[in-house]
Structure formats: structure tokens, C-alpha cells
Tab-separated table of C-alpha atoms in Angstrom:
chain	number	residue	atom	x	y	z
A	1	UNK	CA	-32.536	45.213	-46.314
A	2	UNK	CA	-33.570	46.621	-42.747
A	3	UNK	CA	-37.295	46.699	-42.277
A	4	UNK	CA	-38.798	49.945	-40.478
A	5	UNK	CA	-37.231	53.469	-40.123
A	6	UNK	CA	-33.552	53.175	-41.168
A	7	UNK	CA	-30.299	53.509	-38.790
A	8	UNK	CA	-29.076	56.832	-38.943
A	9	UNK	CA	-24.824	57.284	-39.545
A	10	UNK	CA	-25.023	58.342	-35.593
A	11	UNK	CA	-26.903	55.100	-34.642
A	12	UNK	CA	-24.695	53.082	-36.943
A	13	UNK	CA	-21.719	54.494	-35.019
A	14	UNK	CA	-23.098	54.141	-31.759
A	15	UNK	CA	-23.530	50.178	-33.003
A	16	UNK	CA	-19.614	50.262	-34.049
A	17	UNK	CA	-18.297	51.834	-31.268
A	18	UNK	CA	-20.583	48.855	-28.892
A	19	UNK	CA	-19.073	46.510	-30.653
A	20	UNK	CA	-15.502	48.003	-30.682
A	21	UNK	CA	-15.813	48.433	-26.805
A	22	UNK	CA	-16.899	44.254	-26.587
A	23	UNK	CA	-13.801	43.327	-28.149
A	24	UNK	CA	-11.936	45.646	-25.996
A	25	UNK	CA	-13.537	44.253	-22.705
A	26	UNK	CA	-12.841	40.615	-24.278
A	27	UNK	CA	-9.036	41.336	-24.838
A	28	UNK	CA	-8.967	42.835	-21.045
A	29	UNK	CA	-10.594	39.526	-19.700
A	30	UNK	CA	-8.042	37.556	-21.516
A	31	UNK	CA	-5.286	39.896	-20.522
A	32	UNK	CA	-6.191	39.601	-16.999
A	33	UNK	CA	-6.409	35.855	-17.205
A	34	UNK	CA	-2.353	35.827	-18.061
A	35	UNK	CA	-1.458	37.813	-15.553
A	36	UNK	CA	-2.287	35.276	-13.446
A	37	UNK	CA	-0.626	32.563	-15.389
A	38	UNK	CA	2.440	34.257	-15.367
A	39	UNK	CA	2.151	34.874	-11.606
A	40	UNK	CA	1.913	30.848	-11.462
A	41	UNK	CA	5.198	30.596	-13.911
A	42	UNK	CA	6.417	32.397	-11.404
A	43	UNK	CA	5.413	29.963	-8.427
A	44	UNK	CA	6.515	27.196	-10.625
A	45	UNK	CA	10.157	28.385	-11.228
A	46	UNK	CA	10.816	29.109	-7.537
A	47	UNK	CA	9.382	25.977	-6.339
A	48	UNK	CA	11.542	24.347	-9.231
A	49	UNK	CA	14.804	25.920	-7.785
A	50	UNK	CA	14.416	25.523	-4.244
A	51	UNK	CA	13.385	21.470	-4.602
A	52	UNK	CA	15.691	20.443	-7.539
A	53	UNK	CA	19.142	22.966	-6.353
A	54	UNK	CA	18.790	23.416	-2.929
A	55	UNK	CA	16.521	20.245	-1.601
A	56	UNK	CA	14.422	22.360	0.051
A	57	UNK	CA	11.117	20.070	-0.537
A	58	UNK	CA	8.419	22.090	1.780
A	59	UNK	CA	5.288	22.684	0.012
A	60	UNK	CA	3.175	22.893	3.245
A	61	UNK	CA	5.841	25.534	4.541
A	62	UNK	CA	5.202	27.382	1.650
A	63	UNK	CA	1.846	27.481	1.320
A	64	UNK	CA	2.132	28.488	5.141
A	65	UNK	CA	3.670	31.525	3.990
A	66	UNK	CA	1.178	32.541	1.742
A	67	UNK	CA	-1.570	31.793	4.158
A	68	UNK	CA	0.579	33.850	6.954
A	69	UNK	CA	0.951	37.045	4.573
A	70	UNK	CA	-2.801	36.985	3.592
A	71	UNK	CA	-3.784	36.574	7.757
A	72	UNK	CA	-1.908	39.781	8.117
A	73	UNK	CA	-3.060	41.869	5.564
A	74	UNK	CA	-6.350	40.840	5.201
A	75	UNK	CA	-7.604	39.228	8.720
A	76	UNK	CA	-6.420	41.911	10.468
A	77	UNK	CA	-8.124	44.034	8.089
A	78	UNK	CA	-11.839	42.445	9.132
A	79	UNK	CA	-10.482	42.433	12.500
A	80	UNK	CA	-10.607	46.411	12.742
A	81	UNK	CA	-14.043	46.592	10.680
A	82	UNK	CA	-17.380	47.496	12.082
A	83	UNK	CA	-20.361	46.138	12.230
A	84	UNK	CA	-21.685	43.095	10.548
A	85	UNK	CA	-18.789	43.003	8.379
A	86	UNK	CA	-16.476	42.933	11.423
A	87	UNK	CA	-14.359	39.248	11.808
A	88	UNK	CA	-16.276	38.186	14.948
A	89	UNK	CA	-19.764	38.674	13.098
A	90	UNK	CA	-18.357	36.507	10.209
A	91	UNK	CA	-17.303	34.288	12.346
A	92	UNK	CA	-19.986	34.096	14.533
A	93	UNK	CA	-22.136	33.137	11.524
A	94	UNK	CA	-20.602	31.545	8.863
A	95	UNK	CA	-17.033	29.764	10.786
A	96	UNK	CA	-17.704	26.485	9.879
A	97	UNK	CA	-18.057	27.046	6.018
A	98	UNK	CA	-15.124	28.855	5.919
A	99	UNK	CA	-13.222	26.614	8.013
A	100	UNK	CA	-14.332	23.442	5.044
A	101	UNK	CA	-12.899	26.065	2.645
A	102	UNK	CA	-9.675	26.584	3.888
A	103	UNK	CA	-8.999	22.980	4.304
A	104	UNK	CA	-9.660	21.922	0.740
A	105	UNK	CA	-7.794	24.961	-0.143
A	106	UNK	CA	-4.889	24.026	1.619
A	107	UNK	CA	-5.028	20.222	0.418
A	108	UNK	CA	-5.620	20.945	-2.834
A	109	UNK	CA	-1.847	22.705	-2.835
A	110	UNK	CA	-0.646	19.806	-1.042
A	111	UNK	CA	-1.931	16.798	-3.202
A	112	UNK	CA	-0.957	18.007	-6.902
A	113	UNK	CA	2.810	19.427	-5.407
A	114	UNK	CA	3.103	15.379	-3.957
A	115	UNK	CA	1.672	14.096	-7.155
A	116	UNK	CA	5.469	15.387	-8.815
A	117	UNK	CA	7.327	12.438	-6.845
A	118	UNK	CA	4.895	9.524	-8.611
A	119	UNK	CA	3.816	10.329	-11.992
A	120	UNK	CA	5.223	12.006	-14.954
A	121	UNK	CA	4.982	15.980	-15.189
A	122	UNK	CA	2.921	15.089	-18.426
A	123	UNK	CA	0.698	13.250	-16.380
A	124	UNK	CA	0.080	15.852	-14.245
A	125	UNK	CA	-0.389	18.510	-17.299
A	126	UNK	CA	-3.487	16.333	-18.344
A	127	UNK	CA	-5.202	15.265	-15.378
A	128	UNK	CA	-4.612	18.717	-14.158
A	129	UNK	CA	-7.312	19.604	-16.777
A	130	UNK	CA	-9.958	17.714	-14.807
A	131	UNK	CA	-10.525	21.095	-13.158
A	132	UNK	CA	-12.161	22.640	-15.901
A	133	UNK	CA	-15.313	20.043	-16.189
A	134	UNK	CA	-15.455	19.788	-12.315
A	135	UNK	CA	-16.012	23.524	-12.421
A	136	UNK	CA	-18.614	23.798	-15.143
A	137	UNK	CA	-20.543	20.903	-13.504
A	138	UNK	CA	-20.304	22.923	-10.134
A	139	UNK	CA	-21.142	26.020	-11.495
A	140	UNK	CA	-23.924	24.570	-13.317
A	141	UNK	CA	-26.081	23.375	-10.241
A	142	UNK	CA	-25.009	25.470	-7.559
A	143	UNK	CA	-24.134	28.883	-9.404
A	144	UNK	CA	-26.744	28.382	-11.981
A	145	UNK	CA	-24.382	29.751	-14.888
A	146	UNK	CA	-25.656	28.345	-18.260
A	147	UNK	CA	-23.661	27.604	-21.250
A	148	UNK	CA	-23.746	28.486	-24.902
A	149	UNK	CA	-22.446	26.245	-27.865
A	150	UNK	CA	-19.718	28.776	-27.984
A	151	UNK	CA	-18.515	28.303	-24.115
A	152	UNK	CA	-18.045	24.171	-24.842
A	153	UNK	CA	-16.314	25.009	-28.280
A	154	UNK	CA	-13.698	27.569	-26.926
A	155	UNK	CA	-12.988	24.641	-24.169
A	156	UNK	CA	-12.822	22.350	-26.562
A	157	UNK	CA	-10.349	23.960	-28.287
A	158	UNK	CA	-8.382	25.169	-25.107
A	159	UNK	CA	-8.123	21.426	-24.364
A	160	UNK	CA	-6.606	20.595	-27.568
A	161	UNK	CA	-3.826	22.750	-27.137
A	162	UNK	CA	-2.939	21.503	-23.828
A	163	UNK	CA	-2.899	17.949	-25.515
A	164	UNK	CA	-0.248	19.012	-27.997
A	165	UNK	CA	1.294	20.716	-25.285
A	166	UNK	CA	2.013	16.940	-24.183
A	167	UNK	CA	2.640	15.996	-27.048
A	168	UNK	CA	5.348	18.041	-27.506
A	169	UNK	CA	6.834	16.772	-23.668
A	170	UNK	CA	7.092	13.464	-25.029
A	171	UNK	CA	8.532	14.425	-28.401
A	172	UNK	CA	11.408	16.519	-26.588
A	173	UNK	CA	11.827	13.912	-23.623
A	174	UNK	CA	10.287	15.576	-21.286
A	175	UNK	CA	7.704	13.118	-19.951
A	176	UNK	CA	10.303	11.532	-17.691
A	177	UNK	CA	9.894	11.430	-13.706
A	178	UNK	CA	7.127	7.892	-13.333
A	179	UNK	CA	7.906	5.761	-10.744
A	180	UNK	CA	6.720	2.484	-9.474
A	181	UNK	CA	3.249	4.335	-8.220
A	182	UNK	CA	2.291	6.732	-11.224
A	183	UNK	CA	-0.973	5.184	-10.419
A	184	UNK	CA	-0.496	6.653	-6.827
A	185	UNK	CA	0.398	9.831	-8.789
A	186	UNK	CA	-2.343	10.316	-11.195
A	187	UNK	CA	-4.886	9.687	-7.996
A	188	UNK	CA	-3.245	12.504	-6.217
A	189	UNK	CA	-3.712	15.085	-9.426
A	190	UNK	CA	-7.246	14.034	-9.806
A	191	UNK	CA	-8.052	14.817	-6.117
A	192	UNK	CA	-6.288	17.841	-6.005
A	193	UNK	CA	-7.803	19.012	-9.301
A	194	UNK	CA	-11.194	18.490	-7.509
A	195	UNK	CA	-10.602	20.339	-5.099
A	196	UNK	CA	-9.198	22.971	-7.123
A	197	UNK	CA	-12.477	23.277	-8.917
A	198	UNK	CA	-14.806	22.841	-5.619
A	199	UNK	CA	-12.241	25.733	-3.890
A	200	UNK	CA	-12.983	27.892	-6.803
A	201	UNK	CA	-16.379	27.756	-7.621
A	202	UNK	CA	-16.242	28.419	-3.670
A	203	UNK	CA	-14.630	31.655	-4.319
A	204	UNK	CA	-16.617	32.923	-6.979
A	205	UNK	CA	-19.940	32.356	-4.963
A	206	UNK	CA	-18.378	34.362	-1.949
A	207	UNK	CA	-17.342	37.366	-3.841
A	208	UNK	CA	-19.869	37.748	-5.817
A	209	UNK	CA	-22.277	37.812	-2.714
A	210	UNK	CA	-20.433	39.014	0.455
A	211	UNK	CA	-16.734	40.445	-0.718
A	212	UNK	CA	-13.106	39.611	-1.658
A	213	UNK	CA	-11.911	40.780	1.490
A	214	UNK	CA	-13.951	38.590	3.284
A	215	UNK	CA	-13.159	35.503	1.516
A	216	UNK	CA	-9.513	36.070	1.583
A	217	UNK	CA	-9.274	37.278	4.961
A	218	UNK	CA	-11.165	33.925	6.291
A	219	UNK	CA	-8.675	32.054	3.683
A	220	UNK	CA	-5.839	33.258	5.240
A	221	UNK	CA	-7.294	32.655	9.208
A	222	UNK	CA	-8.037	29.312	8.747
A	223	UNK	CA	-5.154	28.234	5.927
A	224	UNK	CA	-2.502	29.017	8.272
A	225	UNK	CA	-4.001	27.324	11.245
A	226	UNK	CA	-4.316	24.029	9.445
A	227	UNK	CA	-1.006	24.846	7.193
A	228	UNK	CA	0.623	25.382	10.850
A	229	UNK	CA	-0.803	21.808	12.152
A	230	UNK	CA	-0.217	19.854	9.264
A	231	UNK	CA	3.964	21.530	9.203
A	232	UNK	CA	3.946	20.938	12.463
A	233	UNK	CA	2.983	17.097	12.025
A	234	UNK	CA	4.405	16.147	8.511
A	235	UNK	CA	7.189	18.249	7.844
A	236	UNK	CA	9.376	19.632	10.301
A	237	UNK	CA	12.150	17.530	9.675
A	238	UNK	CA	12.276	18.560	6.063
A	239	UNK	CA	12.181	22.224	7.514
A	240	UNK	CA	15.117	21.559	9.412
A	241	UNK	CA	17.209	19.988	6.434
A	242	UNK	CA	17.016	23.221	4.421
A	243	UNK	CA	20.792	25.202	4.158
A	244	UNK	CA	19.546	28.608	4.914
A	245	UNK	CA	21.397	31.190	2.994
A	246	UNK	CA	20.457	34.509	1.423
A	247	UNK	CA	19.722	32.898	-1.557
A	248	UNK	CA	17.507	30.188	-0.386
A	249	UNK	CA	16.018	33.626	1.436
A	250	UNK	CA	15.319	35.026	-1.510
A	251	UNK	CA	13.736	31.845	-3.470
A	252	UNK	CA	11.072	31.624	-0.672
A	253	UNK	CA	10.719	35.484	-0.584
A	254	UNK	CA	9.707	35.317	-4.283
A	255	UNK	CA	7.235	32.218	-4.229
A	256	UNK	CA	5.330	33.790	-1.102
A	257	UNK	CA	5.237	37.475	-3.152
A	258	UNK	CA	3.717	35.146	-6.664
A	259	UNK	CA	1.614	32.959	-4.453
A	260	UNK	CA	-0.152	36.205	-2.199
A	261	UNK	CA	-0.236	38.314	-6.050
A	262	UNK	CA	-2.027	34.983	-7.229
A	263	UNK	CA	-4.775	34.967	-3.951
A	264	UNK	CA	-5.239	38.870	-4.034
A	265	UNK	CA	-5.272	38.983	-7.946
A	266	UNK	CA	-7.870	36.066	-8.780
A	267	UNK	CA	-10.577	36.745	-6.977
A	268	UNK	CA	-10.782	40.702	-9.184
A	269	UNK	CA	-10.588	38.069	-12.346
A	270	UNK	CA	-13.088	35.808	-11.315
A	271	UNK	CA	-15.638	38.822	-10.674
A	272	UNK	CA	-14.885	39.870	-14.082
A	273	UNK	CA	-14.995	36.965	-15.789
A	274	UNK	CA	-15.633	33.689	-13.751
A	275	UNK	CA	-13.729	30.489	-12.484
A	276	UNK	CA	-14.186	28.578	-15.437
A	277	UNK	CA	-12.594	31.514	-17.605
A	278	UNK	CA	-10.143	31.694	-15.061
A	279	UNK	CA	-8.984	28.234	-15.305
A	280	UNK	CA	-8.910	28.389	-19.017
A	281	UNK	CA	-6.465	31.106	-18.578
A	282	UNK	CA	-4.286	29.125	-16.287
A	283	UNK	CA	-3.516	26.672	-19.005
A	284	UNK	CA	-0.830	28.888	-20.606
A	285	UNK	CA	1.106	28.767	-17.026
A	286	UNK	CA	2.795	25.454	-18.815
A	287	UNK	CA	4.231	27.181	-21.364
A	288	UNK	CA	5.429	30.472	-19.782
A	289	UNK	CA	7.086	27.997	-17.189
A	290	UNK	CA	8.767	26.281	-20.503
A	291	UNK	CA	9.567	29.147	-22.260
A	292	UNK	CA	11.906	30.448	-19.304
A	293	UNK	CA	13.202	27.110	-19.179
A	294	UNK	CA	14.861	27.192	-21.989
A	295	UNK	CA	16.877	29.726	-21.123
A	296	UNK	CA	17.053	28.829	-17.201
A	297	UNK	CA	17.198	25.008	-17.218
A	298	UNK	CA	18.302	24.448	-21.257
A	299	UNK	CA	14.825	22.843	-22.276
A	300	UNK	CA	14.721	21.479	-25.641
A	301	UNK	CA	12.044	23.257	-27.877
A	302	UNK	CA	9.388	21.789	-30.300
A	303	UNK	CA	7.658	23.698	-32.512
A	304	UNK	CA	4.311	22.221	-31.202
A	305	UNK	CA	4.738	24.536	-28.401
A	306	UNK	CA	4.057	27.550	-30.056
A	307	UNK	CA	0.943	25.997	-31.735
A	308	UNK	CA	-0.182	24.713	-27.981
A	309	UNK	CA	-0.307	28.617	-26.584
A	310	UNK	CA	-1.972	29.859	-29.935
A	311	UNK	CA	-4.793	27.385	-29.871
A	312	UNK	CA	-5.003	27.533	-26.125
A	313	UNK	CA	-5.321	31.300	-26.529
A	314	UNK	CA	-7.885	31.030	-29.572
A	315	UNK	CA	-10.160	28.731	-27.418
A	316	UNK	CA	-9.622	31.719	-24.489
A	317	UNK	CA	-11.142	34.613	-27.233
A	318	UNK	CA	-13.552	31.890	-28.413
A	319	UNK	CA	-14.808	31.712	-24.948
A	320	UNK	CA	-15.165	35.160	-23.799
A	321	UNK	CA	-17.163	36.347	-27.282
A	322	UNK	CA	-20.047	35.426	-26.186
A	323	UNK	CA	-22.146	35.909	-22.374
A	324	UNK	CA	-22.760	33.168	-19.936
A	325	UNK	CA	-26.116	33.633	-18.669
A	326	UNK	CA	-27.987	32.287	-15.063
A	327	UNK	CA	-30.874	30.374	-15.340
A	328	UNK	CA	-32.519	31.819	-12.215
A	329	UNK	CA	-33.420	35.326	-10.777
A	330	UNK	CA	-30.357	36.743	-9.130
A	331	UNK	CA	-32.132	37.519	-5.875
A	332	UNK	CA	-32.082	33.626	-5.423
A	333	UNK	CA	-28.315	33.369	-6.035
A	334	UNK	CA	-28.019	36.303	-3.406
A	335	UNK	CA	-29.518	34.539	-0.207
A	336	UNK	CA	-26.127	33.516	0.892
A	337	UNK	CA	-25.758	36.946	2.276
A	338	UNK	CA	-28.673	35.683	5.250
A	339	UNK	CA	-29.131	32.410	4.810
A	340	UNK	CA	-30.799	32.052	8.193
A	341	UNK	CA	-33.392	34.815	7.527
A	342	UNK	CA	-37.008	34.031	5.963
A	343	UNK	CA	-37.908	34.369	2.513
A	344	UNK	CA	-40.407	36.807	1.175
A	345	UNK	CA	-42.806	35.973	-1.327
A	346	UNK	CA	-42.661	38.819	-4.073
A	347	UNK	CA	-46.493	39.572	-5.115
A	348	UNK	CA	-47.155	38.480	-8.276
A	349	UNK	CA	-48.020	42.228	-9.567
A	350	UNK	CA	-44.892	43.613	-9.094
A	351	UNK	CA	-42.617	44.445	-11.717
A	352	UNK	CA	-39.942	41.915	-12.841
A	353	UNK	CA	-36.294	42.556	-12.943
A	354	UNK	CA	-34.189	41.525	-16.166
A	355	UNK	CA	-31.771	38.823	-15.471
A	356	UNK	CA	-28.522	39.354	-14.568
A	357	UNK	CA	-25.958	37.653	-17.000
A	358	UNK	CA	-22.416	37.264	-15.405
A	359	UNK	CA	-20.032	37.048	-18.273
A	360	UNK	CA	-16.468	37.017	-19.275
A	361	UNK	CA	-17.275	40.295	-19.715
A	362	UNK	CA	-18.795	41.772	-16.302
A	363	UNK	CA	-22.581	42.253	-15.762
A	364	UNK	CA	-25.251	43.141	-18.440
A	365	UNK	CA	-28.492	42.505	-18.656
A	366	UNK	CA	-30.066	40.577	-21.500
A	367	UNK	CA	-32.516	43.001	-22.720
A	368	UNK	CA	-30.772	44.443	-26.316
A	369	UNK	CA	-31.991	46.053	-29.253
A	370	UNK	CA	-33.241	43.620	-32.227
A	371	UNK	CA	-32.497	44.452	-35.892
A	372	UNK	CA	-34.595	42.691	-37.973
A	373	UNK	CA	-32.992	41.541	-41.273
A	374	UNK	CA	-34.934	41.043	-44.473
């Protein structure tokens, strides 16, 4: 029995309706996470037609494309701003950072897209997954986000499913593509998955401190200068190969619209939620790209499938029950706004703040009401 003054039917529905809107926050975080997967299905099933029908094999061109679109809308918009938020000032003060940034962004593309001509596809499903622990580890020193028994169990599980996802590829032949350097392969998914996971825990750290704006717009400057270079350099004869026709139009049309919905789109997720929840979600991408394949390409299905989204989507709800938390006050994590500017002892009097937990879930502090239970 409850000990002290009893809850009132009013308190008891306040406590009901709490919990009612948690779930409903929980199902919009996971929500939000497959609307980015499906964004990637999309990215995959363009790239798929253009290399395998047409022969158009230009991954750098394409990721110039993206880079191009977000330059335009979003450099131009910092261009225009005023003030400290203007692209000169950001520039001016934090170039070089961004400049690292868009360069493992950019490889990171590059390196799991040439990874396809070594090793087998479920090769690259697998060691694709290295992305997840190189993000925790990341976020765990330099973001300072702790993790509960839950977190590691809902990965755990998220995992699993993308191992019977494999399964299922080599049960239904579709493990096929090696060559005489898989080893060459399985390198390349490895260092692209790194950088994938050092790119994003990137991203999260910029817009939760400075903006999304920001961080795309400086994406987009210096992705398409180095995207330009390295097309320039490595594939211009490939470029020159393609049989331009209205369809081949379209194809490239469509992958640039997934890839800039993908760049605009994750950083609002990440806010919400954060890059490891975020790459959690993009496990599923798999098997919305196989599910239209077998209709589109005449895939052969396997049960296990079906039992590789559900667990991958029970791991996803098991990991966005409960609240990350950060193990430090969140003045510290904000310094990156002036790093160059002196630090102020806080007296000892004054009054401290409650930590800020960034969740799956948004913000919320960690101060809540105790029942105590008899």
C-alpha cells in the first residue's frame, strides 16, 4: 500500500495521462527514425538502377549533387544572415573544423558505395553495424551521454535482427557478389562505418550547441568543394560514359531529392532522439530496400525477414523506453559555442541547476516525483 496522504482520482489521472503521453513521444521517435530509413530505401533503389541498368557507376557525382543542393539552400542561407551567425563569422572562427567534417563526410559515402565491387552485400550488412559501437564509444567520452542496462539490451536485440537479416541473404542466395579482394571489401565498410559514426556524433554535438542550419550549410560548402576535386580527379571518365536520357534524368533527380530529405531530415531526429537512436533506426533501410525488391527486381522471400524488422523494431521501442542521461553539467557540454573565450568559475553558493538528460525522447530534467511502495 502507498505510505503518506493517498493519490487522489485527479492525481492518478494526471500519472496516466504522463505515462500515456511517454509512449506517445516513444512511438514518434521511432516513427521519425523510419522516415529516414525509408528515405535511404529510397537512395538505395536509385543507386541500384542507375549502376546495375544503365552503368552509370558515379557515387562521387552523386554525392556532389547532394552537397550542391544543400550549398544552395542552406549556404546561401548563412550567407545573407547577420551578425555572428553570418557565414564569414563561422568561417572566420570555426573553418577548419568544419572543413575535417566535410571530408569524412564525403569519404564516408565514398568508401562503403566502393566496398559493393569487393565483398558480398551481406558483408557489408554486418560490418555496416560497426557504426553503432563506434558511436556509443564516441558519444560516451566526448558527448558525455551515459547508458542504462536498457540502452545495451534494445541494441542487443536490434543487432540480432540484423543477423537474421543475413541469415536470411544466404538462405535465399543472396550473399553473392565476393571477389578475389572481399578482404579489400570488408576494410572499406569498416572505414566508412567509422566515419559514419565520427560524422555523426559530429552532427549531434553541432546542433545541439550552435544550429542545424549551420552545420548543414558548412556541410554543403565544403562537401561540394572536395566532392568537385575528387570528380574532377577520379571520375570524369565514368561521367562521360553515362547515356543521358530522360530517364537516367530522372534516376539522378530522385537520389539527389532522398539524399538532401536524408541531410535536412536527420539532423531534426538526432535533436530528438540522438545518433545512436538514429542509427538503430537505419537498420530497417535493408529490409524496406528488400521488400520493394521483390516486386522491382523479383527477390526471393524468407520468412526470416519479417522476424529481422520485428526484432529490429522491438530493440528500437526497447531503446527509447527509457532516458539517456549526461554525466556532466550541461554548461560544460555548451562551451563549443566560444571555445576561445575564458571560463568562469561559478561561486560555490550559487544555486545548482538539475541536469539536463537528452533522451530518445527530447529534454527533461531528472528531478520526478517518488512514490514510495510498501
Amino acid at each position: 500500500m502507498l505510505i503518506g496522504r493517498p493519490l487522489s482520482l485527479g492525481q492518478f489521472g494526471n500519472m496516466v495521462a504522463a505515462f500515456s503521453r511517454g509512449d506517445g513521444e516513444m512511438l514518434i521517435s521511432v516513427a521519425l527514425g523510419q522516415v529516414l530509413s525509408l528515405l535511404i530505401c529510397g537512395i538505395g533503389l536509385t543507386s541500384k538502377y542507375l549502376s546495375e541498368d544503365f552503368h552509370a557507376n558515379t557515387p562521387v557525382f552523386q554525392s556532389f549533387l547532394n552537397y550542391i543542393l544543400l550549398f544552395l539552400v542552406y549556404t546561401t542561407t548563412l550567407a545573407v544572415r547577420q551578425g555572428e551567425e553570418n557565414l564569414l563569422a563561422i568561417l572566420r572562427r570555426r573553418w577548419w573544423k568544419y572543413m575535417i567534417l566535410g571530408l569524412i563526410d564525403l569519404e564516408a559515402n565514398y568508401l562503403v558505395v566502393k566496398a559493393y565491387q569487393y565483398t558480398t552485400l551481406t558483408s557489408i550488412q554486418l560490418l555496416d553495424c560497426f557504426v553503432i559501437p563506434v558511436v556509443i564509444l564516441l558519444s560516451w567520452f566526448f558527448l558525455l551521454i551515459r547508458y542504462k542496462a536498457v540502452h545495451f539490451i534494445g541494441i542487443v536485440v536490434c543487432i540480432l535482427g540484423m543477423g537474421c537479416m543475413a541469415g536470411a541473404d544466404v538462405l535465399v542466395g543472396r550473399h553473392q557478389g565476393a571477389g578475389e579482394n572481399k578482404l579489400v571489401g570488408d576494410l572499406l565498410v569498416l572505414g566508412g562505418a567509422t566515419l559514419y559514426g565520427i560524422s555523426n556524433v559530429w552532427e549531434e554535438y553541432i546542433i545541439r550547441t550552435l544550429s542545424r542550419v549551420e552545420f548543414l550549410g558548412m556541410i554543403g560548402l565544403f562537401g561540394a568543394f572536395f566532392s568537385g576535386i575528387q570528380l574532377a580527379i577520379m571520375e570524369h571518365k565514368e561521367l562521360l560514359k553515362v547515356p543521358w536520357d530522360w530517364q537516367i534524368g530522372l534516376l539522378y533527380v530522385g537520389f539527389s531529392a532522398c539524399m538532401f530529405g536524408l541531410y535536412s531530415f536527420m539532423p531534426v531526429v538526432i535533436k530528438k532522439t540522438s545518433a545512436t537512436s538514429v542509427n538503430l533506426s537505419l537498420l530497417t533501410a535493408d529490409l524496406y530496400s528488400l521488400f520493394c525488391g521483390l516486386f522491382l527486381f523479383h527477390y526471393k522471400f524468407s520468412g526470416l525477414y519479417l522476424l529481422s524488422f520485428f526484432t529490429i523494431l522491438i530493440g528500437l521501442v526497447l531503446y527509447s523506453s527509457t532516458s539517456t542521461y549526461i554525466a556532466q553539467d550541461p554548461r560544460v557540454y555548451k562551451q563549443f559555442r566560444n571555445p576561445s573565450g575564458p571560463v568562469v568559475d561559478l561561486p560555490t553558493t550559487a544555486q545548482v541547476e538539475p541536469s539536463v538528460t537528452y533522451t530518445s525522447l527530447g529534454q527533461e530534467t531528472e528531478e520526478e516525483p517518488h512514490v514510495r511502495v510498501a
